[in-house]
Amino acid sequence: MEGQDSKSTRRELDWQFCQVFGEPHFEEVTEVDIVSTVEFDSTGEYLAAGDRGGRVVIFQRVESEDTPCEYKFFAEFQSHEPEFDYLKSLEIEEKINKIKWCPSNNNSHFLLTTNDKTIKLWKVYNKTVFDPPKVNKQRNGLSEAQKTAVPRKIFANAHAYHINSISLNTDGETYISADDLRINLWNLETSDQSFNIVDIKPANMEELTEVITAAEFHPQSCNYLMYSSSKGTIKLGDLRESALCDQHAKKFEEEEDPANKSFFSEIIASISDIKFSRDGRYILSRDYLSLKEWDLRMENRPVKTIRIHDFLKAKLCDLYENDCIFDKFECSLSGSGDHLLTGSYHNYFHIYDIQSPRTNALRMKLGRGPSKKSDVELNADDIDFNKKVLHVAWHPHDDIVAVAANNNLYLYAADDDKDDSDI
């Protein structure tokens, strides 16, 4: 990642648990309260979380003498309601799939939120509310500021399949939304028109062999975007070459050893999340068993593969039966690009030092500090697969991570412990 060409110094991070939002010890979790996405804004001063009930909650960072980081409640609003598609006789869930922050101005905050079908642009701001003067009191009405959220734009009727990704362009004016078979390009000011820039739908749906799983704009160049597939490939498209990016500029794919091929090969190869490094030189991808780092200059194999769930290989049959093999784990990078974050089962999440030659995981259990046990010591038979950490986010500048599990949002922070020059 960034700074990898100079590995003379390596940061060792001393992590500590800071706070949790939600009810961590409440056994009965209501389905609508389960967190479905988390996202820091570009400054890291604000953190948004969406849930399966269609709500968005925003937290604001505050100064604290007792902990490296502390966030407080800032605002909450109902973003999406359950709908019904009468033409297809399908219920459309209110669950928030993704949140993306947009550039803010005049102390107002703007967020894109999406469920399976409809994207909304929200404005969150302080609205001044005046109280009428009380009877028999010779004074004017009092005023107070209330947090108010209003939908500025509603981008609907452009996706036939479930939206899995939204990504804002560096131009601050356009964004993409992706579903299983198509990627659309939108202008933030135009809600009634979008441009289809990727379409992998075959003429005959029986010939369908893969679907789009995630998409993201390049962080530096507004003409590049990438998208991943259920076949484990990542394609880089260039909007300058063609309005339709079906003919990719680059394709990142690692060929599977035929000796390792099995019934589960294609399922576990499916990429659940992709992220660019901040400088745009590297790609981080997450599949069911591993985390991979790709160099944009090398398409045939990743520069590093971190095996997260090797100990689960013997249980793939069971995981297929209980549908856990289809769990979609997210990944994230530190602002400096030297550490990686992803989730796992049993309320564990992992942080990796990308500059370490051993790529050992710092495994942490929610609500606790780091664990020194290695992955080898994990027993797959003892894992609680109902306790899963799917959604993660790393602060854009500081070593602060947000980790969601069930109806809880956990925050951890770290300080540079020391510089290690032995590498």
Coordinates of C-alpha atoms in Angstrom, one line a residue:
M1 CA 0.0 0.0 0.0
E2 CA 1.1 3.6 0.3
G3 CA 4.6 3.9 1.5
Q4 CA 5.4 0.2 0.9
D5 CA 8.4 1.1 -1.2
S6 CA 10.2 2.3 1.8
K7 CA 9.9 -0.3 4.6
S8 CA 12.6 1.1 6.8
T9 CA 10.1 1.9 9.5
R10 CA 7.0 0.1 10.6
R11 CA 4.4 1.3 12.9
E12 CA 3.3 -0.9 15.8
L13 CA -0.1 0.0 17.0
D14 CA -1.3 -0.3 20.6
W15 CA -5.1 -0.8 20.4
Q16 CA -7.7 -0.2 23.0
F17 CA -11.5 -0.5 23.1
C18 CA -13.1 2.9 23.4
Q19 CA -16.9 2.7 23.4
V20 CA -19.9 0.8 22.1
F21 CA -23.3 2.0 20.9
G22 CA -26.3 -0.3 21.4
E23 CA -27.1 -3.0 23.9
P24 CA -24.1 -5.4 23.8
H25 CA -25.5 -7.7 26.5
F26 CA -29.1 -7.8 25.3
E27 CA -29.8 -11.3 24.1
E28 CA -32.9 -10.7 22.0
V29 CA -31.9 -8.7 19.1
T30 CA -34.7 -7.2 16.9
E31 CA -34.1 -7.8 13.2
V32 CA -34.7 -4.1 12.3
D33 CA -32.0 -2.9 14.8
I34 CA -29.1 -4.9 13.2
V35 CA -26.5 -2.6 11.7
S36 CA -26.1 -3.1 8.0
T37 CA -23.4 -0.5 7.0
V38 CA -21.0 2.0 8.6
E39 CA -19.1 4.9 7.0
F40 CA -16.8 7.7 8.2
D41 CA -17.0 11.1 6.4
S42 CA -13.9 12.4 4.7
T43 CA -12.8 14.3 7.8
G44 CA -13.5 11.5 10.2
E45 CA -15.3 13.9 12.5
Y46 CA -18.6 12.2 11.7
L47 CA -19.6 8.5 11.5
A48 CA -22.8 7.2 10.0
A49 CA -24.5 3.8 10.6
G50 CA -27.5 2.3 8.8
D51 CA -29.6 -0.5 10.0
R52 CA -32.1 -3.1 8.6
G53 CA -35.0 -0.9 9.8
G54 CA -34.1 1.8 7.2
R55 CA -32.7 4.2 9.8
V56 CA -29.5 6.2 9.7
V57 CA -27.7 7.3 12.9
I58 CA -24.9 9.9 12.8
F59 CA -22.3 10.3 15.5
Q60 CA -19.9 13.3 16.0
R61 CA -16.4 13.1 17.4
V62 CA -15.8 15.0 20.7
E63 CA -12.7 15.9 22.7
S64 CA -12.0 13.4 25.5
E65 CA -9.3 13.2 28.2
D66 CA -10.2 9.7 29.1
T67 CA -10.0 7.8 25.8
P68 CA -8.1 8.3 22.5
C69 CA -11.5 8.7 20.7
E70 CA -15.0 9.4 21.7
Y71 CA -18.1 9.9 19.6
K72 CA -21.5 11.2 20.7
F73 CA -25.0 11.0 19.1
F74 CA -25.5 13.7 16.5
A75 CA -28.7 12.9 14.5
E76 CA -31.0 10.1 13.5
F77 CA -33.5 9.9 10.7
Q78 CA -35.7 7.3 8.8
S79 CA -34.1 7.0 5.4
H80 CA -36.1 4.3 3.8
E81 CA -39.5 2.6 4.4
P82 CA -40.6 -0.9 3.3
E83 CA -42.2 -0.8 -0.2
F84 CA -44.0 -3.2 -2.5
D85 CA -43.4 -3.7 -6.2
Y86 CA -46.8 -4.5 -7.5
L87 CA -45.6 -5.2 -11.0
K88 CA -43.3 -8.0 -9.7
S89 CA -45.2 -8.8 -6.6
L90 CA -42.0 -8.3 -4.5
E91 CA -41.5 -6.7 -1.2
I92 CA -38.6 -4.2 -1.1
E93 CA -36.9 -4.1 2.2
E94 CA -36.1 -0.8 4.0
K95 CA -32.6 -2.1 4.9
I96 CA -29.8 0.4 4.3
N97 CA -27.2 -1.3 2.1
K98 CA -24.7 1.5 1.8
I99 CA -24.0 5.0 3.0
K100 CA -21.7 7.5 1.3
W101 CA -20.8 11.0 2.5
C102 CA -20.9 13.9 0.0
P103 CA -19.0 17.2 0.2
S104 CA -20.6 19.4 2.9
N105 CA -21.1 23.2 3.0
N106 CA -22.6 25.9 5.2
N107 CA -22.6 23.5 8.2
S108 CA -24.9 21.1 6.4
H109 CA -24.1 17.5 5.9
F110 CA -25.0 15.5 2.8
L111 CA -25.3 11.7 2.5
L112 CA -26.2 9.2 -0.1
T113 CA -28.1 6.2 1.2
T114 CA -29.5 3.2 -0.6
N115 CA -31.7 0.1 -0.1
D116 CA -32.1 -2.5 -2.7
K117 CA -33.8 -0.3 -5.3
T118 CA -33.8 3.4 -4.3
I119 CA -31.0 5.9 -3.6
K120 CA -31.6 9.1 -1.7
L121 CA -29.5 12.2 -1.2
W122 CA -30.1 13.5 2.3
K123 CA -29.3 17.0 3.8
V124 CA -28.8 17.1 7.5
Y125 CA -28.7 20.5 9.1
N126 CA -29.7 22.6 12.1
K127 CA -33.1 24.0 11.7
T128 CA -34.1 27.0 13.9
V129 CA -37.4 26.4 15.7
F130 CA -39.3 29.3 17.3
D131 CA -41.5 28.8 20.3
P132 CA -44.4 31.2 20.5
P133 CA -44.3 33.6 23.4
K134 CA -46.2 32.4 26.5
V135 CA -49.4 34.1 27.5
N136 CA -49.1 37.1 29.9
K137 CA -45.3 37.1 29.4
Q138 CA -43.8 40.3 27.9
R139 CA -41.1 38.6 26.0
N140 CA -40.4 37.3 22.5
G141 CA -40.6 33.6 21.6
L142 CA -37.4 31.5 22.2
S143 CA -35.6 29.8 19.5
E144 CA -33.5 26.6 19.4
A145 CA -31.7 24.6 16.8
Q146 CA -33.0 21.1 15.9
K147 CA -31.2 18.5 13.8
T148 CA -33.3 18.1 10.7
A149 CA -32.9 15.6 7.7
V150 CA -34.6 16.2 4.4
P151 CA -34.3 14.2 1.2
R152 CA -32.9 16.5 -1.5
K153 CA -33.0 14.0 -4.3
I154 CA -34.5 10.6 -4.8
F155 CA -32.8 8.4 -7.5
A156 CA -35.3 5.6 -8.3
N157 CA -36.4 3.2 -11.0
A158 CA -32.9 2.6 -12.5
H159 CA -32.1 -0.9 -11.1
A160 CA -33.8 -4.1 -11.9
Y161 CA -31.7 -6.0 -9.3
H162 CA -30.5 -5.3 -5.8
I163 CA -28.1 -2.4 -5.4
N164 CA -24.9 -3.5 -3.7
S165 CA -22.6 -0.5 -4.1
I166 CA -22.6 3.3 -4.4
S167 CA -19.4 5.3 -4.9
L168 CA -18.9 9.1 -5.2
N169 CA -16.5 10.3 -7.9
T170 CA -13.6 12.6 -7.1
D171 CA -15.3 15.4 -9.2
G172 CA -17.9 15.7 -6.4
E173 CA -20.6 15.9 -8.9
T174 CA -21.2 12.3 -10.1
Y175 CA -21.5 8.8 -8.5
I176 CA -22.1 5.2 -9.5
S177 CA -24.6 2.7 -8.3
A178 CA -24.1 -1.0 -9.0
D179 CA -26.4 -4.0 -8.9
D180 CA -25.9 -7.7 -9.9
L181 CA -25.7 -7.0 -13.6
R182 CA -25.4 -3.2 -14.3
I183 CA -23.5 -0.1 -13.1
N184 CA -25.2 3.3 -13.6
L185 CA -23.6 6.7 -13.6
W186 CA -25.5 9.6 -12.0
N187 CA -25.2 13.3 -11.5
L188 CA -26.1 14.4 -8.0
E189 CA -28.3 17.2 -9.3
T190 CA -30.2 15.0 -11.8
S191 CA -32.5 12.3 -10.3
D192 CA -34.5 11.4 -13.3
Q193 CA -31.7 10.2 -15.6
S194 CA -28.7 7.9 -15.3
F195 CA -26.3 6.5 -17.8
N196 CA -25.6 2.7 -18.0
I197 CA -21.8 2.3 -18.1
V198 CA -21.5 -1.4 -17.4
D199 CA -23.9 -4.1 -18.5
I200 CA -23.0 -7.8 -18.2
K201 CA -26.5 -9.1 -18.6
P202 CA -26.5 -11.8 -21.3
A203 CA -29.1 -12.0 -24.1
N204 CA -30.2 -15.3 -22.6
M205 CA -30.2 -15.3 -18.8
E206 CA -29.6 -19.1 -18.9
E207 CA -26.1 -18.1 -20.0
L208 CA -25.4 -16.0 -17.0
T209 CA -22.2 -17.1 -15.3
E210 CA -21.3 -14.3 -12.9
V211 CA -22.7 -11.2 -11.2
I212 CA -21.2 -7.9 -10.1
T213 CA -20.6 -7.9 -6.3
A214 CA -19.0 -4.4 -5.6
A215 CA -17.9 -1.2 -7.5
E216 CA -15.8 1.8 -6.6
F217 CA -14.4 4.9 -8.2
H218 CA -10.7 5.5 -8.3
P219 CA -9.7 7.9 -5.5
Q220 CA -7.5 10.1 -7.7
S221 CA -8.6 9.8 -11.3
C222 CA -12.3 10.5 -12.1
N223 CA -12.3 8.4 -15.2
Y224 CA -11.3 5.1 -13.6
L225 CA -13.6 2.7 -11.7
M226 CA -13.4 -0.9 -10.7
Y227 CA -15.9 -3.6 -10.1
S228 CA -15.6 -7.2 -8.7
S229 CA -17.5 -10.3 -9.6
S230 CA -18.7 -13.6 -8.1
K231 CA -16.0 -15.3 -10.1
G232 CA -13.3 -13.6 -8.1
T233 CA -12.2 -11.2 -10.8
I234 CA -11.7 -7.4 -10.5
K235 CA -12.0 -5.3 -13.6
L236 CA -10.8 -1.7 -14.1
G237 CA -12.8 0.4 -16.5
D238 CA -11.8 3.7 -18.2
L239 CA -14.6 6.2 -19.0
R240 CA -12.4 8.0 -21.4
E241 CA -12.1 5.0 -23.7
S242 CA -15.8 4.3 -24.0
A243 CA -19.1 5.4 -22.5
L244 CA -19.8 1.7 -21.9
C245 CA -17.1 0.1 -19.9
D246 CA -17.8 -3.5 -20.8
Q247 CA -14.4 -3.6 -22.4
H248 CA -12.2 -3.4 -19.3
A249 CA -8.8 -1.7 -19.3
K250 CA -7.4 -4.2 -16.8
K251 CA -8.5 -7.5 -15.3
F252 CA -7.1 -8.8 -12.0
E253 CA -7.5 -12.5 -11.6
E254 CA -5.5 -15.3 -10.0
E255 CA -6.0 -18.7 -11.7
E256 CA -7.0 -21.5 -9.4
D257 CA -4.9 -24.6 -9.2
P258 CA -7.0 -27.4 -10.8
A259 CA -5.9 -29.7 -8.0
N260 CA -7.7 -27.5 -5.5
K261 CA -11.0 -27.2 -7.4
S262 CA -14.1 -28.4 -5.6
F263 CA -17.9 -27.8 -5.5
F264 CA -17.3 -24.8 -3.3
S265 CA -14.6 -23.2 -5.4
E266 CA -16.7 -20.6 -7.2
I267 CA -18.7 -19.7 -4.0
I268 CA -15.6 -19.0 -1.9
A269 CA -13.9 -17.2 -4.8
S270 CA -16.7 -14.6 -4.9
I271 CA -15.4 -11.2 -3.9
S272 CA -17.6 -9.5 -1.2
D273 CA -15.8 -6.2 -1.0
I274 CA -13.1 -4.1 -2.7
K275 CA -11.3 -0.9 -1.7
F276 CA -8.7 1.3 -3.4
S277 CA -5.7 2.5 -1.4
R278 CA -5.8 6.3 -0.9
D279 CA -3.1 6.8 -3.6
G280 CA -5.0 4.5 -6.0
R281 CA -2.0 2.3 -6.6
Y282 CA -3.3 -0.8 -4.8
I283 CA -6.6 -2.7 -4.4
L284 CA -7.8 -4.6 -1.4
S285 CA -10.3 -7.4 -2.0
R286 CA -12.1 -9.7 0.4
D287 CA -13.5 -13.1 -0.4
Y288 CA -14.8 -15.7 2.0
L289 CA -11.5 -17.3 3.0
S290 CA -8.9 -14.5 2.4
L291 CA -7.9 -10.9 2.0
K292 CA -5.8 -10.0 -1.0
E293 CA -3.7 -7.0 -2.0
W294 CA -3.4 -6.2 -5.7
D295 CA -0.9 -3.9 -7.4
L296 CA -2.5 -2.0 -10.4
R297 CA 0.7 -2.8 -12.3
M298 CA 0.3 -6.6 -11.9
E299 CA -2.9 -8.3 -13.1
N300 CA -2.1 -12.0 -12.9
R301 CA -1.8 -12.5 -9.1
P302 CA -2.1 -10.5 -5.9
V303 CA 1.1 -9.2 -4.3
K304 CA -0.1 -10.6 -0.9
T305 CA -2.7 -13.1 0.2
I306 CA -3.8 -13.2 3.8
R307 CA -5.6 -16.4 4.7
I308 CA -8.2 -15.5 7.2
H309 CA -10.5 -18.6 7.4
D310 CA -8.1 -21.4 6.4
F311 CA -9.3 -23.3 9.5
L312 CA -12.8 -23.3 8.1
K313 CA -11.9 -25.3 4.9
A314 CA -12.9 -28.6 6.6
K315 CA -16.4 -27.2 7.4
L316 CA -17.4 -25.8 4.0
C317 CA -20.2 -28.4 3.7
D318 CA -21.7 -27.3 7.0
L319 CA -21.3 -23.7 6.2
Y320 CA -23.0 -24.3 2.9
E321 CA -25.9 -26.0 4.6
N322 CA -26.5 -23.1 7.1
D323 CA -25.9 -20.4 4.4
C324 CA -22.9 -18.9 6.2
I325 CA -20.7 -19.6 3.2
F326 CA -22.6 -16.7 1.5
D327 CA -21.8 -14.2 4.3
K328 CA -20.3 -11.0 2.8
F329 CA -17.4 -9.7 4.9
E330 CA -16.2 -6.1 4.3
C331 CA -12.6 -4.8 4.4
S332 CA -11.0 -1.4 4.9
L333 CA -7.6 0.2 5.0
S334 CA -5.9 2.7 7.3
G335 CA -5.4 6.2 6.0
S336 CA -1.7 5.6 5.5
G337 CA -2.4 2.3 3.8
D338 CA -0.1 0.2 6.0
H339 CA -2.8 -1.7 8.0
L340 CA -5.8 -3.7 6.8
L341 CA -9.1 -4.4 8.6
T342 CA -11.7 -7.1 8.1
G343 CA -14.2 -9.1 10.2
S344 CA -14.7 -12.8 11.1
Y345 CA -16.9 -15.0 13.2
H346 CA -17.3 -15.4 16.9
N347 CA -17.3 -11.6 17.3
Y348 CA -13.7 -11.4 16.1
F349 CA -12.2 -8.9 13.8
H350 CA -8.6 -8.8 12.4
I351 CA -6.1 -6.0 11.8
Y352 CA -3.1 -6.8 9.7
D353 CA 0.2 -4.9 9.3
I354 CA 0.8 -5.0 5.6
Q355 CA 4.5 -4.2 6.0
S356 CA 5.1 -7.1 8.2
P357 CA 6.8 -10.0 6.4
R358 CA 4.7 -12.4 8.5
T359 CA 1.3 -10.7 8.0
N360 CA 0.3 -11.9 11.5
A361 CA -3.2 -10.9 12.5
L362 CA -4.0 -8.8 15.5
R363 CA -7.2 -10.6 16.4
M364 CA -9.6 -8.7 18.7
K365 CA -12.9 -9.8 20.2
L366 CA -15.6 -7.2 20.4
G367 CA -15.6 -5.3 23.7
R368 CA -12.1 -6.6 24.6
G369 CA -8.5 -5.9 23.7
P370 CA -6.1 -7.7 21.4
S371 CA -5.8 -11.5 21.5
K372 CA -2.4 -13.1 21.1
K373 CA -3.7 -16.4 19.9
S374 CA -2.8 -17.4 16.4
D375 CA -5.3 -18.5 13.7
V376 CA -3.9 -22.0 14.1
E377 CA -5.2 -22.3 17.6
L378 CA -8.8 -21.5 16.6
N379 CA -11.0 -24.6 16.6
A380 CA -13.7 -24.4 14.0
D381 CA -16.0 -26.6 16.1
D382 CA -16.0 -23.9 18.9
I383 CA -16.9 -21.0 16.6
D384 CA -20.3 -19.3 17.0
F385 CA -21.3 -18.6 13.4
N386 CA -24.2 -16.4 14.6
K387 CA -21.8 -13.9 16.0
K388 CA -20.3 -12.3 12.8
V389 CA -18.5 -9.1 12.1
L390 CA -19.5 -8.1 8.6
H391 CA -19.3 -4.3 8.5
V392 CA -16.1 -2.4 9.2
A393 CA -14.7 1.1 8.5
W394 CA -11.3 2.8 9.2
H395 CA -11.1 6.5 10.0
P396 CA -9.6 8.4 7.0
H397 CA -6.7 9.9 8.9
D398 CA -6.4 8.5 12.4
D399 CA -6.0 4.9 13.7
I400 CA -9.6 4.6 14.7
V401 CA -11.9 1.7 13.5
A402 CA -15.6 1.2 13.6
V403 CA -16.8 -2.4 13.8
A404 CA -20.5 -3.5 13.7
A405 CA -22.0 -6.7 14.9
N406 CA -25.7 -7.3 15.3
N407 CA -27.2 -4.1 16.8
N408 CA -24.0 -2.8 18.2
L409 CA -21.3 -0.4 16.9
Y410 CA -17.9 -0.6 18.5
L411 CA -15.0 1.9 18.4
Y412 CA -11.4 1.1 18.9
A413 CA -8.4 3.5 18.7
A414 CA -4.6 3.0 18.7
D415 CA -1.5 5.0 19.2
D416 CA 1.9 4.4 17.5
D417 CA 3.7 2.3 20.0
K418 CA 7.1 2.4 18.5
D419 CA 9.0 2.4 15.2
D420 CA 10.5 -0.9 14.3
S421 CA 13.6 -0.6 12.0
D422 CA 14.5 -4.3 12.0
I423 CA 12.7 -5.0 8.7

